[in-house]
Steps between C-alpha positions, in 0.01 A plus 500: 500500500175482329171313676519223268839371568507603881756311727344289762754416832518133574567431872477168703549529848331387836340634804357360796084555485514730797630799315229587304190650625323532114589143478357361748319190443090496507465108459496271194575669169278403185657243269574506172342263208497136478697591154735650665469826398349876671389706293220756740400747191461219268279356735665198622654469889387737809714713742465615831558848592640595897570842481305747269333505208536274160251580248515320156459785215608595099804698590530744250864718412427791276644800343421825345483277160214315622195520248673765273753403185855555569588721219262771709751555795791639424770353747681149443222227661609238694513166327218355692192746543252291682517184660193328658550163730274289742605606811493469866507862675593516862560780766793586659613336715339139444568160480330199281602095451460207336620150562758342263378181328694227628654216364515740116857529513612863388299760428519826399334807608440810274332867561541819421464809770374861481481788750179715447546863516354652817161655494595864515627617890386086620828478639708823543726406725608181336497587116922473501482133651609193330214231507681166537339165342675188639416125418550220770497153546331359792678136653403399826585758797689730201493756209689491216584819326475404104493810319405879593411797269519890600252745349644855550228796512347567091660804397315418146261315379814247334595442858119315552604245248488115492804348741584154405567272804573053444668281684561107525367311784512131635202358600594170624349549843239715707580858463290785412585877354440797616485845320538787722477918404654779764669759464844480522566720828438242795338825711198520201421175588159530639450811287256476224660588146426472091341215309727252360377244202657132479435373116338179426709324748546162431672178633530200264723198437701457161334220314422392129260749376166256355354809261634657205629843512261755317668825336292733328658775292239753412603866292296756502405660156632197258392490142459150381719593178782617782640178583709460192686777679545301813736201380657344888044465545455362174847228591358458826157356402591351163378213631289576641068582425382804382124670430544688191155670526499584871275753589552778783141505725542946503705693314706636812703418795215469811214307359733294292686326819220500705380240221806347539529443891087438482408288152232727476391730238527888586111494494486225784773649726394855443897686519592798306390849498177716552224619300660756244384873539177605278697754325854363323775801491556545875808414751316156593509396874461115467395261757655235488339109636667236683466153596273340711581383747265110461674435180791245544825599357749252294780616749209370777499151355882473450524610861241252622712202300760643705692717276770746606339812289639839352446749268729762356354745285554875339147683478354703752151357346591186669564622871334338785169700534400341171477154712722324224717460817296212665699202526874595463673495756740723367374747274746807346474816280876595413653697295399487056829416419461171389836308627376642853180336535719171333732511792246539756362224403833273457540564862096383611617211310822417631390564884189273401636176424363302795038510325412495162481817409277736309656779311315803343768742335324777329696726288411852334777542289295544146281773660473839441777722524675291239891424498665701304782361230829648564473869501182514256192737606179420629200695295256434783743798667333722257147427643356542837413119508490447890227840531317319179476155650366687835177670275193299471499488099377296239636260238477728171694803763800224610539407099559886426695572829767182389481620078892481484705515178601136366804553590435603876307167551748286367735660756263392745402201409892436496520571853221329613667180322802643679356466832420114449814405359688642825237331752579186299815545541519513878286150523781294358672431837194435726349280206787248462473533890138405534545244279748251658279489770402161550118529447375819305148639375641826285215744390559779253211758488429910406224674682378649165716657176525888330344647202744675320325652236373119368132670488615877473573527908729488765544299827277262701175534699263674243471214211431123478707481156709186474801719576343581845358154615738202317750397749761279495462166724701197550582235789871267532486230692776297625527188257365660212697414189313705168292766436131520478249756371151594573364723260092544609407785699546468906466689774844630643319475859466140476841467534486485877251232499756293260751568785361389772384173298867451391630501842263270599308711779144598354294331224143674545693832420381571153477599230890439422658520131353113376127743536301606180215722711438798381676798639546883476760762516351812651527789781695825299702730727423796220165574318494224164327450199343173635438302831724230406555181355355133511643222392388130395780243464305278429389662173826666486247856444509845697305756489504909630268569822315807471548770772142374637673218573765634704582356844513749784730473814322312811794397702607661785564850555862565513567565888777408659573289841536693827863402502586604145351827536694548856835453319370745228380787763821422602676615157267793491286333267 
């Protein structure tokens, strides 16, 4: 049975408090909110611990697809290929607990458990044991068994995956819960044994949600121009507003959401790559810059404003050592076919219902390698693109590398447009779904767009052409009856100013989409003709940077956390 969709066994039964030596009781247990609601990794409600360890961490699952583009291992990937939480990791055995809130009626409880592989000959004599996770309700003089979860021993890494655990709970008097991990053999039980993680758990009451939901859709490498190929998007916000002359802040994937998730400009936030090499023509080992870790995230303030957060998302440019990662509580790469990463994130949403929620569901569909129509050819399988794109070269060598017959680039511009029209095509469902919702913020965005051939070259991340840097952008709202159009130049980043404003949680966030500052679009992956561009809406003028004026990386050195690069060592990595 895969991770995602793993069984959880449902027990209630009683025992006198005598039985249980890791339950014994150490005195009175923390309580919960006065909102009724526990919630340790976002912050909110203690718990005491009576036997071992509990250490609140980012709980990272990964897999040999972590950082690298699917296409470049050549086995079937699993549908999810990372999947960072909140987290609290304990030791087995050990025990933690909270009190219920009383007087809240039901309640739910929700988490999701891992088992950590062993650090290599830890535990030799136990590797074939079963670790057993049990849940228990505390009344008076006696336990409750609620709900218990077994973890047999990781034969792979897709046996460290995500376990979903929730149950139902009444809280109309004094009772607490307690969450204990031990392996399943009753003679281990003093014996010291793997890591286990407990996701984000979280006890809350079912109540009218206050906030709007907040959903933004975000494809990677959209053209403007592409969204006449994307009719269920264009039906979906007919109503609603759109930016006609939205501008991307970089002309690739990194620096271009780290404007997004900052409103800053790449020059301010400093994310992208390293100085290029002195000589073009060589392999080029880039550097690549992440975020710093003082700047406050847009998943940070929906969090804060208490926000259930996730993102979903397809690029290995967007895994969690960039620090784009700050604030979700959930935060997934899966796999690039585009009604995967849409069913991942129907089920956040459905198991979500209780907060408003903030959606991010990145999709790469319109990226390079095209899709193909019916049993046509690709003429990029005539060129050695992928060693190409992996050579430090310059704009005037990537316009002779991509000189293609008329022909060839109308097949390929007919399979980029392919590519859209079957990611739009897989939104229909989860659209209509998102928008009966009661109260709805619904974003449509693109990271940055694709030259093909518009200036006489190919692709994204050498060139601030219009074909590079004009995105599409548009917001729904629930209520809103006709369309309306912007047509001045604006920042795509300032769209996450504009949501938080919208849902009513920040107002000194700025500048959003009403702003006429100036602005620029700069930070190239590849060697360009210029440093940029900058833009004046309130002259409606642009104008080319020179390559004096080109922004370099000052962010922070891509490194990862001690317990991302554990689970990598543990891949081999």
């Amino acid at each position: 049975m895969p991770a995602e969709i793993a069984e959880t066994t449902l027990l209630k039964f009683s025992y006198p408090l005598t039985f249980f030596f890791l339950l014994a009781c150490t005195g009175e247990v923390p309580e919960s909110d006065s909102a009724g609601s526990w919630n340790p990794c976002g912050g909110t409600g203690d718990f005491e611990v009576s036997v071992g360890t509990v250490q609140p961490i980012r709980g990272h699952y990964v897999t040999r697809w972590f950082g690298v583009p699917e296409e470049e291992i050549k086995v079937r990937p699993p549908q999810i290929l990372g999947d960072t939480r909140d987290a609290l990791r304990v030791s087995t055995p050990s025990r933690f607990s909270t009190a219920l809130p009383v007087n809240s009626g039901k309640v739910q409880f929700r988490t999701a458990i891992r088992r950590l592989p062993s650090p290599k000959n830890s535990f030799p004599a136990f590797e074939n044991q079963k670790i057993h996770c049990e849940i228990f309700v505390r009344e008076g003089d006696f336990l409750s068994s609620v709900a218990m979860l077994e973890l047999p021993p990781p034969r792979s890494v897709m046996d460290q995956a995500w376990h979903p655990l929730e149950l139902s709970l009444s809280a109309n008097q004094a009772k607490s819960l307690e969450m204990v991990t031990r392996w399943q053999n009753p003679a281990l039980a003093a014996q010291a044994g793997p890591s286990v993680e407990w996701a984000n758990p979280r006890i809350f009451p079912i109540a009218p949600k206050p906030k709007p939901d907040v959903v933004l859709i975000t494809v990677d490498t959209l053209r403007d121009d592409a969204v006449e190929f994307m009719p269920k998007i264009q039906k979906s916000f007919e109503n609603g507003e759109w930016w006609t002359n939205a501008i991307s802040p970089s002309s690739w994937t990194l620096p271009s959401y780290a404007s997004l998730f900052t409103g800053l400009e790449v020059a301010e936030h400093g994310v992208g790559r390293g100085p290029f090499p002195e000589v073009p023509g060589k392999p080029s080992l880039r550097e690549f810059y992440g975020l710093k870790q003082d700047l406050p995230t847009l998943a940070e303030r929906f969090r804060e404003a208490g926000y259930a957060t996730c993102m979903i998302h397809q690029n290995p440019f967007l895994e969690p050592w960039t620090g784009l990662d700050r604030g979700f509580e959930r935060y997934a790469r899966v796999q690039e076919a585009p009604q995967t990463a849409v069913q991942q994130a129907r089920n956040w949403w459905s198991q979500n219902p209780e907060r408003p929620r903030f959606l991010v569901l990145h999709l790469i569909a319109p990226h390079l390698p095209y899709t193909p129509v019916d049993s046509e050819s690709n003429p990029l399988d005539e060129l050695a693109w992928k060693d190409f794109f992996s050579l430090d070269h310059t704009p005037e060598e990537r316009k002779k590398f991509f000189q293609l017959s008329e022909s060839k680039r109308k097949i390929l511009v007919r399979q980029y447009q392919n590519g859209v029209s079957a990611m739009d095509a897989q939104l229909e469902d989860f659209l209509k779904l998102l928008q009966n919702e009661s109260k709805l913020v619904l974003a449509f965005h693109a990271d940055h767009g694709e030259e093909l051939w518009d200036n006489g070259s190919f692709e994204h991340g050498h060139s601030f052409d219009d074909s590079v840097i004009r995105v599409p952008l548009a917001i729904w709202e629930t209520g809103m009856t006709s369309r309306k159009e912007h047509s001045g130049f604006v920042a795509a980043h300032w769209l996450g100013a504009t949501l938080l404003k919208r849902s009513g949680i920040l107002e000194d966030w700025s500048p959003d989409l009403t702003s006429k500052h100036s602005f620029r679009s700069q930070g190239s992956l590849y060697r360009s003709l210029h440093g940029g561009r900058e833009f004046h809406p309130a002259s409606g003028k642009d104008r080319w940077l020179n390559l004096e004026e080109t922004t370099s990386s000052s962010g922070r050195q891509a490194s990862l956390p001690p317990e991302l690069a554990a689970a990598l060592s543990a891949l081999g990595y």
